[in-house]
PDB file of C-alpha atoms in Angstrom:
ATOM      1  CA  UNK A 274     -30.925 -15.883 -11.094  1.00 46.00           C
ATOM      2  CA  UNK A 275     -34.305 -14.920 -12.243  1.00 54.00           C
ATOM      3  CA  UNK A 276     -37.362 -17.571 -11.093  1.00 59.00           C
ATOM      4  CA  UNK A 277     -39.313 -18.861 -14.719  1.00 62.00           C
ATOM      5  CA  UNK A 278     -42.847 -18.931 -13.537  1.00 65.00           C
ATOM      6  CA  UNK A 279     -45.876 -20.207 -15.898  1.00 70.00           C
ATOM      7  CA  UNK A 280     -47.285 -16.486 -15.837  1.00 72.00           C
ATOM      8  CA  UNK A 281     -43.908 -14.704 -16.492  1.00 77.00           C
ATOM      9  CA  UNK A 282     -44.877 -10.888 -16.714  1.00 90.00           C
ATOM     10  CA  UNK A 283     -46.377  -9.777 -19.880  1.00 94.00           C
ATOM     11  CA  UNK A 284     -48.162  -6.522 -20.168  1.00 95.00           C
ATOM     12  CA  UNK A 285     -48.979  -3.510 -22.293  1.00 95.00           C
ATOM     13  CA  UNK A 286     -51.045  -0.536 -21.432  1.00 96.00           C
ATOM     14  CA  UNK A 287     -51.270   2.772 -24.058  1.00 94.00           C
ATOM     15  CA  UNK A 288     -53.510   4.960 -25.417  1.00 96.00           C
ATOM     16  CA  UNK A 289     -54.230   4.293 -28.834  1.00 97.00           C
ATOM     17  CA  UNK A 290     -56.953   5.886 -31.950  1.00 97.00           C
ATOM     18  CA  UNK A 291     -59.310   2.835 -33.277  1.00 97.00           C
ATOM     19  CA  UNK A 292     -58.584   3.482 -37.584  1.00 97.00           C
ATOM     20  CA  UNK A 293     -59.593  -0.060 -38.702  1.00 97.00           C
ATOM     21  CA  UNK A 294     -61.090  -3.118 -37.853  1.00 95.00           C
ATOM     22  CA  UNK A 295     -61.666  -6.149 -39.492  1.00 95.00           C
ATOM     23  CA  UNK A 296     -65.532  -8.055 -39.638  1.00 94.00           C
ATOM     24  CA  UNK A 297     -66.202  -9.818 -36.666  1.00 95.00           C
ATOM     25  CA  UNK A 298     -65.510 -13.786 -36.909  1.00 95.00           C
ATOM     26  CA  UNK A 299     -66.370 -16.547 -34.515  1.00 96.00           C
ATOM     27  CA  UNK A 300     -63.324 -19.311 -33.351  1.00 95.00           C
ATOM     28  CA  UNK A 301     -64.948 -23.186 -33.673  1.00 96.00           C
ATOM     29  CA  UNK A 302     -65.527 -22.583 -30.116  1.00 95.00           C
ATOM     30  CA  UNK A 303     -67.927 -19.632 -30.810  1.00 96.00           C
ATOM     31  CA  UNK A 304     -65.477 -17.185 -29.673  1.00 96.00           C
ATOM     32  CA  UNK A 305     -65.943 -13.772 -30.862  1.00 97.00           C
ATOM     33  CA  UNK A 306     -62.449 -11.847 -32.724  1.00 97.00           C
ATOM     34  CA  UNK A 307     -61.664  -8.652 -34.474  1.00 96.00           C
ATOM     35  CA  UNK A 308     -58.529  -7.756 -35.814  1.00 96.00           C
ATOM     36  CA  UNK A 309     -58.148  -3.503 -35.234  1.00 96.00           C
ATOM     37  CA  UNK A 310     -55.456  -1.025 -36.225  1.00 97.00           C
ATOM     38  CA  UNK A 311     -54.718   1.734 -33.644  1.00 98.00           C
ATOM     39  CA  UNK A 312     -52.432   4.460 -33.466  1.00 97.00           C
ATOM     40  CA  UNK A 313     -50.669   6.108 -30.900  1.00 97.00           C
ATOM     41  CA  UNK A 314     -49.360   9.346 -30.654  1.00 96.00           C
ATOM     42  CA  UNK A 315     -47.556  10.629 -27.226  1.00 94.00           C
ATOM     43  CA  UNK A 316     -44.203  11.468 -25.454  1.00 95.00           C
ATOM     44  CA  UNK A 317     -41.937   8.827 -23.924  1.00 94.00           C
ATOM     45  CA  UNK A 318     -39.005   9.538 -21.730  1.00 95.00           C
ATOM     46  CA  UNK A 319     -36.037   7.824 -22.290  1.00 94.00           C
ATOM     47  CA  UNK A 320     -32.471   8.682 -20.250  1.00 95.00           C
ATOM     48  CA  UNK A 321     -33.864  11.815 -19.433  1.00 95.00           C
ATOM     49  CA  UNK A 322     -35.159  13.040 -22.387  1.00 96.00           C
ATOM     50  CA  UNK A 323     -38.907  13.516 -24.135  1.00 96.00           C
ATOM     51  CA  UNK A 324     -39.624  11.665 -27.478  1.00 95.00           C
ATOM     52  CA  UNK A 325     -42.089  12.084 -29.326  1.00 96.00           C
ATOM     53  CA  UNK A 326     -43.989   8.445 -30.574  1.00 96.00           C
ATOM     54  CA  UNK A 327     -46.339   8.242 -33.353  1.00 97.00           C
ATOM     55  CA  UNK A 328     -47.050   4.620 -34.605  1.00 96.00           C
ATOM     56  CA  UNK A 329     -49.663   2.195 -36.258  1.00 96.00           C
ATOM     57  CA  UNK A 330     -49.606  -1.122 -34.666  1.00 96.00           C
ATOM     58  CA  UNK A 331     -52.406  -4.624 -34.631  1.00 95.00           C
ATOM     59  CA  UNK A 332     -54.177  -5.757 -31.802  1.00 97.00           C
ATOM     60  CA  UNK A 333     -56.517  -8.724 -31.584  1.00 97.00           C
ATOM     61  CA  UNK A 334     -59.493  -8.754 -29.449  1.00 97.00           C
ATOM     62  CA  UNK A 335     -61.734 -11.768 -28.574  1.00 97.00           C
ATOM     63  CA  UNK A 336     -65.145 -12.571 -26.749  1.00 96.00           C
ATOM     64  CA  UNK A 337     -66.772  -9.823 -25.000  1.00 96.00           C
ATOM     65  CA  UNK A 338     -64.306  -7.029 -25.824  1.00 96.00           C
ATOM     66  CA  UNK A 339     -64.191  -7.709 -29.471  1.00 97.00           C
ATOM     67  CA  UNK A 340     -68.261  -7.351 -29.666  1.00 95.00           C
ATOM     68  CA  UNK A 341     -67.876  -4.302 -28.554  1.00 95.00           C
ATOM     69  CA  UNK A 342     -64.961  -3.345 -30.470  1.00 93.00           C
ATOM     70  CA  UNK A 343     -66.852  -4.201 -33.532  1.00 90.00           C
ATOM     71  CA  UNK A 344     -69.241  -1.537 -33.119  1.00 92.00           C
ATOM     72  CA  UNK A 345     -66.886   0.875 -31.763  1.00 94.00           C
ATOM     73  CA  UNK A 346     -66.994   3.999 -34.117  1.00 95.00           C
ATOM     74  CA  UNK A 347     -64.211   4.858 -35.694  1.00 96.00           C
ATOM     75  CA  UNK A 348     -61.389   7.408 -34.584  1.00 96.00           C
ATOM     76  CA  UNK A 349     -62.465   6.273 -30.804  1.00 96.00           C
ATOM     77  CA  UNK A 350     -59.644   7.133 -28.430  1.00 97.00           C
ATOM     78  CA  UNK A 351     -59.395   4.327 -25.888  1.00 97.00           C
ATOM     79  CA  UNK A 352     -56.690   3.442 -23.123  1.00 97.00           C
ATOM     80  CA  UNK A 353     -55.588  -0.239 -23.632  1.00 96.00           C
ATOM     81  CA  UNK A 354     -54.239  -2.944 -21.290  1.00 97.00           C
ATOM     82  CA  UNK A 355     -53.254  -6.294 -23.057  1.00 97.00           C
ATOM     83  CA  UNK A 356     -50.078  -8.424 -24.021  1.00 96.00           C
ATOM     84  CA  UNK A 357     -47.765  -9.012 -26.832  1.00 95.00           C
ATOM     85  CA  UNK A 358     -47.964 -12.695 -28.866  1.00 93.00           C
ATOM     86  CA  UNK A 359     -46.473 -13.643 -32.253  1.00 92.00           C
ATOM     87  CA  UNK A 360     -49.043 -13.548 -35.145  1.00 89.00           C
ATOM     88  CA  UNK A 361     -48.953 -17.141 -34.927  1.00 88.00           C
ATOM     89  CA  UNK A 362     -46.399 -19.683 -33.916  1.00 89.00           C
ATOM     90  CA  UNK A 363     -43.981 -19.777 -36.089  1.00 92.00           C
ATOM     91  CA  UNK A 364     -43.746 -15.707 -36.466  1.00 90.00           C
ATOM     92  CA  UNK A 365     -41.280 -13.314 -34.622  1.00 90.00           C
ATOM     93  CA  UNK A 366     -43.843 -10.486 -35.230  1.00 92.00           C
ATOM     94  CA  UNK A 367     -45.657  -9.532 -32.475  1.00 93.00           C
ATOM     95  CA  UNK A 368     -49.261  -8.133 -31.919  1.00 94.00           C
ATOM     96  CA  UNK A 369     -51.190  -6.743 -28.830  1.00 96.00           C
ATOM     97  CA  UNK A 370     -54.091  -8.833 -27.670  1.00 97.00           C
ATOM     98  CA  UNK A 371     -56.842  -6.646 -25.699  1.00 97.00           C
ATOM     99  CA  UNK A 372     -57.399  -7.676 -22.427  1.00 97.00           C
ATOM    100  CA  UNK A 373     -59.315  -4.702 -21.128  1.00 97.00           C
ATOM    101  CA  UNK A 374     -60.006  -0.939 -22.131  1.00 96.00           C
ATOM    102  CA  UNK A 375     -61.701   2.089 -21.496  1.00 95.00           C
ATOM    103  CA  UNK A 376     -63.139   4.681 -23.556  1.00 94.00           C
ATOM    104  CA  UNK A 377     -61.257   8.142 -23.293  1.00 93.00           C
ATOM    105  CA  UNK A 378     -63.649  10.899 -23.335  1.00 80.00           C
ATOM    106  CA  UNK A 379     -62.736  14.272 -24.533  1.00 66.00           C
ATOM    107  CA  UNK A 380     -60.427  12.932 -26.725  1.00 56.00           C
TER     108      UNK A 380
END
């Protein structure tokens, strides 16, 4: 039997192409949060065999890491970590929220 635990595993990490991000915004709490669109393009394996990926997907940043991602330029290659929510709580569609990143230079 698996063990619940309040910090059940929950993580994402790919490399992604900033295309759009919404203005920056400010919770009642005076958090910063942007709203980006990334891509990703790359090969998976799956039972033994390459596939080729190539998808848009949302991510949602907040405080220090959505400052940044605000001025971010455009077409900026970056290597994410996060983890998946709903879009709010009654959705079943799920978003990325940035946790951490790192610019990928030479991209």
């Amino acid at each position: 039997m698996i063990e619940r635990t309040r910090h059940a595993l929950n993580r994402v990490r790919l490399r992604a192409r900033l295309v759009e991000r919404s203005a920056l915004r400010f919770t009642p709490a005076g958090l910063a949060v942007t709203e980006a669109r990334l891509t990703h393009s790359g090969i998976s394996v799956e039972a033994g065999s390459e596939r080729q990926l190539d998808f848009e997907f949302v991510a949602t940043a907040v405080g220090g890491i959505a400052e940044t991602l605000g001025k971010m330029a455009l077409g900026t290659e970056l290597e994410l970590d996060g983890f998946l929510a709903p879009t709010s709580k009654r959705s079943q569609r799920l978003r990325i929220h940035i946790t951490d990143y790192h610019e990928i230079s030479g991209a």
